[in-house]
Coordinates of C-alpha atoms in Angstrom, one line a residue:
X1 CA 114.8 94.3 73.6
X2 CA 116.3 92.8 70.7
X3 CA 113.3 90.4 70.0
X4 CA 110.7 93.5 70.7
X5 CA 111.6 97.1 69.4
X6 CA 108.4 98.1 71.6
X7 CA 110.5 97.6 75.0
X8 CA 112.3 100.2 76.7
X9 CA 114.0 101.2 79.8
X10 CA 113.2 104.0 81.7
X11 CA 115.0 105.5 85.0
X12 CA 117.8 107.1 87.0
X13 CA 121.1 106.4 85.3
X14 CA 119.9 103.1 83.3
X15 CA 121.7 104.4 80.2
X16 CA 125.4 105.4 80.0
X17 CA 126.3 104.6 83.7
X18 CA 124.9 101.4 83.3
X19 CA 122.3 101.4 86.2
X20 CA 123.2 101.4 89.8
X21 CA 123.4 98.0 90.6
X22 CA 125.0 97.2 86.3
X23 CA 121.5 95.7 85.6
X24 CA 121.6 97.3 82.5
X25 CA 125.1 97.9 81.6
X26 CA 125.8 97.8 77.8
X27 CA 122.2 98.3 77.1
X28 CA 122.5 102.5 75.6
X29 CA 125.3 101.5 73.4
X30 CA 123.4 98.5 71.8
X31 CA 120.0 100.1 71.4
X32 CA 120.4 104.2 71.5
X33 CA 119.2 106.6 74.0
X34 CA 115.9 107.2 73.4
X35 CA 115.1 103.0 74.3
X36 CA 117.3 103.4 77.3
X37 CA 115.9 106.5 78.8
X38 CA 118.1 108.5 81.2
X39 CA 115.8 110.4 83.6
X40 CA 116.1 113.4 86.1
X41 CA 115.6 112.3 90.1
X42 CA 111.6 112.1 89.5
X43 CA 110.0 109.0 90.4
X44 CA 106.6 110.5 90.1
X45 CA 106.8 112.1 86.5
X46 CA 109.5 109.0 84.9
X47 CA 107.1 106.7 86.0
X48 CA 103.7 108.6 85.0
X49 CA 105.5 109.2 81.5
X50 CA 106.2 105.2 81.7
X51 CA 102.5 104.4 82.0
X52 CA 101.6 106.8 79.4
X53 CA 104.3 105.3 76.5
X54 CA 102.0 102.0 77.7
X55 CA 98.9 103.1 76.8
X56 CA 100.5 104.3 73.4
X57 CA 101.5 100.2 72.6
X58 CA 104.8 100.6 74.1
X59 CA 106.8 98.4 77.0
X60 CA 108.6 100.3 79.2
X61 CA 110.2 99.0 81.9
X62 CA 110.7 101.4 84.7
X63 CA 113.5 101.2 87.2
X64 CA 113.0 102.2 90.7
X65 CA 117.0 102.8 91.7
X66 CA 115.7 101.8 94.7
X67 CA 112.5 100.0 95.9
X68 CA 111.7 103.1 98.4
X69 CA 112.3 105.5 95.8
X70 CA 109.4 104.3 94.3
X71 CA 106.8 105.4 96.9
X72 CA 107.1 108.7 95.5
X73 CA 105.5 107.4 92.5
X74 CA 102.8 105.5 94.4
X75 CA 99.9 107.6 93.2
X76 CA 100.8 106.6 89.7
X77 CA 101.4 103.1 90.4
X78 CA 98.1 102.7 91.8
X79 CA 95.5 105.2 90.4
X80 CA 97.1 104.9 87.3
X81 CA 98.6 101.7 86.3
X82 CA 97.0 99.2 88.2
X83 CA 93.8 100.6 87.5
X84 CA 93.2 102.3 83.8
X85 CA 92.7 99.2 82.0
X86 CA 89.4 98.7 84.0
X87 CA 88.5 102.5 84.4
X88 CA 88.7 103.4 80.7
X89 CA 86.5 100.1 80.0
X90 CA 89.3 98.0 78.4
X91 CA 90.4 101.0 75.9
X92 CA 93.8 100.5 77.2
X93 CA 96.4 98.1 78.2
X94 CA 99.3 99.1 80.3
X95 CA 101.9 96.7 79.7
X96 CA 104.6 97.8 81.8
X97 CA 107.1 96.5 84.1
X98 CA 108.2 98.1 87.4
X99 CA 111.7 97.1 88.7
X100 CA 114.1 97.8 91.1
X101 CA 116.0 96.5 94.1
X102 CA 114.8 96.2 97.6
X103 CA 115.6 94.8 101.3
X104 CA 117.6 95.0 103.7
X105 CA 121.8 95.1 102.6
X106 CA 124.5 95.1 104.4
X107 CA 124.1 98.6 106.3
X108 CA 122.7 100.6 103.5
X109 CA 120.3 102.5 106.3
X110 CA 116.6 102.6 106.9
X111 CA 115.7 104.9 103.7
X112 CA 117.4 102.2 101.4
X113 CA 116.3 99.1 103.3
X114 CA 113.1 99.0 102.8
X115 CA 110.9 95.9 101.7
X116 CA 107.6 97.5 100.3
X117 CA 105.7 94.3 98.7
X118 CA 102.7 94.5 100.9
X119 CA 102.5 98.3 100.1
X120 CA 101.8 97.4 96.7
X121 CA 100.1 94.2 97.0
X122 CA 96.9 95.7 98.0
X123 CA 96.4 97.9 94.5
X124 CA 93.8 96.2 92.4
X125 CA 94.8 95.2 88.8
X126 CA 98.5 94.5 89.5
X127 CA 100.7 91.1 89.1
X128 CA 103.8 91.2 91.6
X129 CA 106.7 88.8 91.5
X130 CA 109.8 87.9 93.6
X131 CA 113.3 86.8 91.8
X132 CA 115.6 84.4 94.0
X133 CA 117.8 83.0 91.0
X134 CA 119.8 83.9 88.2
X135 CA 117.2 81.4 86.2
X136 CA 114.1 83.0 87.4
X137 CA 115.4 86.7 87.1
X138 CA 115.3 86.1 83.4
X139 CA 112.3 83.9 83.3
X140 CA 110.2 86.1 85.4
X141 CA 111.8 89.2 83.7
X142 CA 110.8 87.9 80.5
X143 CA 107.4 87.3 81.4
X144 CA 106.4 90.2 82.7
X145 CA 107.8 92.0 79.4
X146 CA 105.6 90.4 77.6
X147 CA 102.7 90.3 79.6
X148 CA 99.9 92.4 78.7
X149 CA 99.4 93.6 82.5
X150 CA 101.3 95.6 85.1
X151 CA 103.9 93.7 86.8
X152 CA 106.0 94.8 89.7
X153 CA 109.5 92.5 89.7
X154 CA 111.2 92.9 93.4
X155 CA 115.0 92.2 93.2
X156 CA 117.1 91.9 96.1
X157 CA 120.2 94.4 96.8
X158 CA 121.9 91.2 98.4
X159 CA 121.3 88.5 94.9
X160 CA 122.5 90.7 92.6
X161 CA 126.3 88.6 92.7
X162 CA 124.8 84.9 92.3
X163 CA 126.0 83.2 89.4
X164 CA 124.4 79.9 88.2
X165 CA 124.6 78.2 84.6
X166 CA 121.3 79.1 82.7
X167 CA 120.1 78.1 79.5
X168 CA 120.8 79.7 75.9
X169 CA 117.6 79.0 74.5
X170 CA 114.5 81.1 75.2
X171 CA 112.6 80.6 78.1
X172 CA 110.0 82.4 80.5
X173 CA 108.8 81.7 84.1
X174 CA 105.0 81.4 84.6
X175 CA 104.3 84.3 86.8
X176 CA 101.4 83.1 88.4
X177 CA 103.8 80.0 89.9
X178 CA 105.6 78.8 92.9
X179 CA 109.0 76.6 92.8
X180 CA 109.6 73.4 94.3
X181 CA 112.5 74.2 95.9
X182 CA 113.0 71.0 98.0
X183 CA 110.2 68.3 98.4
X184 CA 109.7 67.1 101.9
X185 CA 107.3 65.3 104.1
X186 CA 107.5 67.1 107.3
X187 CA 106.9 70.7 107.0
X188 CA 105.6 73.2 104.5
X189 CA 108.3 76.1 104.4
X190 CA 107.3 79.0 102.1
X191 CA 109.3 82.1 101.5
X192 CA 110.6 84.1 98.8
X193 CA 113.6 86.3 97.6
X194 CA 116.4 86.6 99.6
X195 CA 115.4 84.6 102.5
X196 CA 115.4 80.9 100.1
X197 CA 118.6 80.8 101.2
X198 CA 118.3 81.5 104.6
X199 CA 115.5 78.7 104.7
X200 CA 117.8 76.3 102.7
X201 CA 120.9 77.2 105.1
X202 CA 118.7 76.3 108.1
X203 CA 117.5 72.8 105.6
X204 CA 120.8 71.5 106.4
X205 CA 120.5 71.6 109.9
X206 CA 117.4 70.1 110.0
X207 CA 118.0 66.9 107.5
X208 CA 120.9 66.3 110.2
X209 CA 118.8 66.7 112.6
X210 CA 116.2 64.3 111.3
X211 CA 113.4 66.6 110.1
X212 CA 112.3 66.4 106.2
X213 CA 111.3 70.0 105.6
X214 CA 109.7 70.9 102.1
X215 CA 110.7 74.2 100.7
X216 CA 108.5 76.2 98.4
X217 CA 109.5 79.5 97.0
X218 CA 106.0 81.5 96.5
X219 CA 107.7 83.8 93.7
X220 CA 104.5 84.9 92.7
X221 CA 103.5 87.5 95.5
X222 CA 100.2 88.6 93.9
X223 CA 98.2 86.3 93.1
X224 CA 99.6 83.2 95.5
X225 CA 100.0 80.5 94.2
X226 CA 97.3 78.3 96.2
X227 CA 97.5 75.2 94.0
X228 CA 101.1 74.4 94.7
X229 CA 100.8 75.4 98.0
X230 CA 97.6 73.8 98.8
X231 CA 99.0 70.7 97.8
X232 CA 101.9 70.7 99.8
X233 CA 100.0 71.6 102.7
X234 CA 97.7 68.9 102.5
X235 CA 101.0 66.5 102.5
X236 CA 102.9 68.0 105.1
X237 CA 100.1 69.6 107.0
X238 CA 102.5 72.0 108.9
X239 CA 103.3 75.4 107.8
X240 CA 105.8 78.1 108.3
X241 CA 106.1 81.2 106.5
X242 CA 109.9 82.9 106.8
X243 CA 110.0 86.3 104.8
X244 CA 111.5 89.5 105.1
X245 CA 108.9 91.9 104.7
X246 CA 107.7 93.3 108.4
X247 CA 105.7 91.7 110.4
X248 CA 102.7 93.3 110.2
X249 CA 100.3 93.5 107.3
X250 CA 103.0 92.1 105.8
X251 CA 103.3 89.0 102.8
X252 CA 103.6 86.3 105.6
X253 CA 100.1 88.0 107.0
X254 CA 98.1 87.9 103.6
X255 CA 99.6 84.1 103.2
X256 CA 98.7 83.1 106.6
X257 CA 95.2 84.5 106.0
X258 CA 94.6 82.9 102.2
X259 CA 95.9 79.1 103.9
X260 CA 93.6 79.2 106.9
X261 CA 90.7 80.1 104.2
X262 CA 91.0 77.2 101.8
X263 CA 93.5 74.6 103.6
X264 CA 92.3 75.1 107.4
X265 CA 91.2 71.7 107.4
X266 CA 94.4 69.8 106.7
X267 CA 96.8 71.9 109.3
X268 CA 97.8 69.9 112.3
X269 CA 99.3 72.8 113.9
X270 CA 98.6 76.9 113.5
X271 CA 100.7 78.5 110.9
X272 CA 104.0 80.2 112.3
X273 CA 105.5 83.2 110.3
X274 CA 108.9 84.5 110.8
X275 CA 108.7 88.1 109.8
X276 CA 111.3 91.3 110.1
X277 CA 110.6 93.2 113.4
X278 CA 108.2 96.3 112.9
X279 CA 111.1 98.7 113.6
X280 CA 113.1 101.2 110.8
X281 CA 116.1 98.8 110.0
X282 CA 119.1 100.2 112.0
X283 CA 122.5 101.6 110.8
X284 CA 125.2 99.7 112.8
X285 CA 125.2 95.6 111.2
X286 CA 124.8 93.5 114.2
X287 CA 121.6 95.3 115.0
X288 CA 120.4 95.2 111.7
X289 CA 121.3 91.3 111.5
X290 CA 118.7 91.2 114.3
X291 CA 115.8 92.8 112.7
X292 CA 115.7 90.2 110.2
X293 CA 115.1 86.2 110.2
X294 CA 118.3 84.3 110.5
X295 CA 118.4 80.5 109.5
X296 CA 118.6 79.6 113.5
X297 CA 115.8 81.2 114.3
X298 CA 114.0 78.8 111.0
X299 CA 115.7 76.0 112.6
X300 CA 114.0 76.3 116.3
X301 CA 110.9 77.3 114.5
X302 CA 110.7 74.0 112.9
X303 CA 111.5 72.3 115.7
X304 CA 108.9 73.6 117.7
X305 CA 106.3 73.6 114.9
X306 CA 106.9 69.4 114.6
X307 CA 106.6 68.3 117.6

């Protein structure tokens, strides 16, 4: 905001209160209330008025307060944002940046648990990405400021505490790109968000137990990243998929379908994804903790999967 005046924020209690999660605490006192945009409870009109101030040469950034919030808005997300660059011939660019956190937390209910990437990943004419880390919250944050498309940026309820040293000077993360994680020889493991560190919890198990599993975080959930992959696959030549989006027509399902198109060839063994069961996530914590992929479950998986 400081390097562009063009950028502004634009939801539910992002100005004086800080946001609901602090995301963007201290941001109304540095840069004025009409850049950090307090909004009534209206995810359809804050977010229509978003992709409007777009087409005008602004960048907004809109915060879903929640990621299920933001189905109200869908009809503007879609019909609107992903597609007017292409339906008014190139007359206008919506550079705008949809935000918000997601997934399942630690018993926040079925209404505020939801993991909507493959809702969204089916609109034409938008980019979606997945932050992990402190580093590539900014770097993907950054890029999708200034990008000059629509870019949905899942956060995770769960990540907002991590802390990890990044750098002062400027950088952005390419978000059309996976991260190397951990390079292996064994098995292809690809996953994103919150469940890198299930994957890398159930790592440790296996390099003890003698498996060399590589580790990719996919971060870029629209388009895939089929050159990092690819390559990976056609080393290892073994894949599972650990995510938590549901099970079906989920992330792990377009994935699955996109490696058996172009990598088919150079699998050894069919591709096994670890999803979230089909079911509203539940209330009580031990039966939500079941709903969703735990790092033993990646463990046997891989075990299985190599033999």
């Amino acid at each position: 905001m400081g390097r562009d005046p063009t950028v502004c924020v634009i939801g539910e209690d992002v100005g004086h209160y800080g946001g609901s999660y602090k995301v963007t605490k201290g941001l109304a006192d540095k840069y004025g209330d009409l850049r950090v945009l307090d909004t009534p409870i209206a995810e359809n009109s804050f977010t229509g008025m978003g992709i409007g101030a777009a087409m005008t040469g602004l960048r907004p950034v809109i915060e879903g307060m929640n990621m299920g919030f933001l189905l109200l808005a869908f009809n503007q997300i879609s019909n609107n944002c992903g597609m007017l660059h292409y339906t008014s011939g190139g007359q206008f660019k919506i550079p705008v940046v949809i935000r918000g956190p997601g997934g399942v937390g630690r018993q926040l209910g079925a209404e505020h648990s939801q993991r909507l990437e493959s809702y969204f990943q089916s609109i034409p004419g938008i980019q979606m990405v997945a932050c992990s880390t402190p580093y590539n919250a900014k770097g993907l944050m950054k890029a999708a400021i200034r990008s000059e498309n629509p870019v949905i940026l899942f956060e995770h309820v769960l990540l907002y505490n991590l802390k990890e040293r990044i750098p002062d000077e400027d950088y952005i993360c390419n978000l059309e790109e996976a991260e190397m994680v951990r390079p292996g020889e064994h098995v292809t493991i690809l996953t994103y968000s919150r469940m890198r560190y299930h994957v890398m919890q159930a790592a440790k198990t296996l390099v003890n137990k003698g498996y060399d599993p590589e580790v990719i975080d996919i971060r870029s959930l629209k388009p895939f990243d089929l050159h990092t992959i690819g390559n990976s696959v056609k080393k290892t030549h073994r894949v599972l998929i650990v995510e938590e989006c549901m099970r079906t027509g989920g992330i792990g399902a377009s994935l699955t379908s996109a490696i058996n198109e172009n990598f088919q060839d150079y699998l050894d063994a069919p591709i096994v994804c670890l999803s979230s069961q089909d079911v509203p996530t539940p209330y009580a914590g031990t039966l939500e903790e079941w709903t969703v992929v735990q790092p033993a479950q990646i463990v046997t998986a891989v075990e299985q999967l190599c033999q």
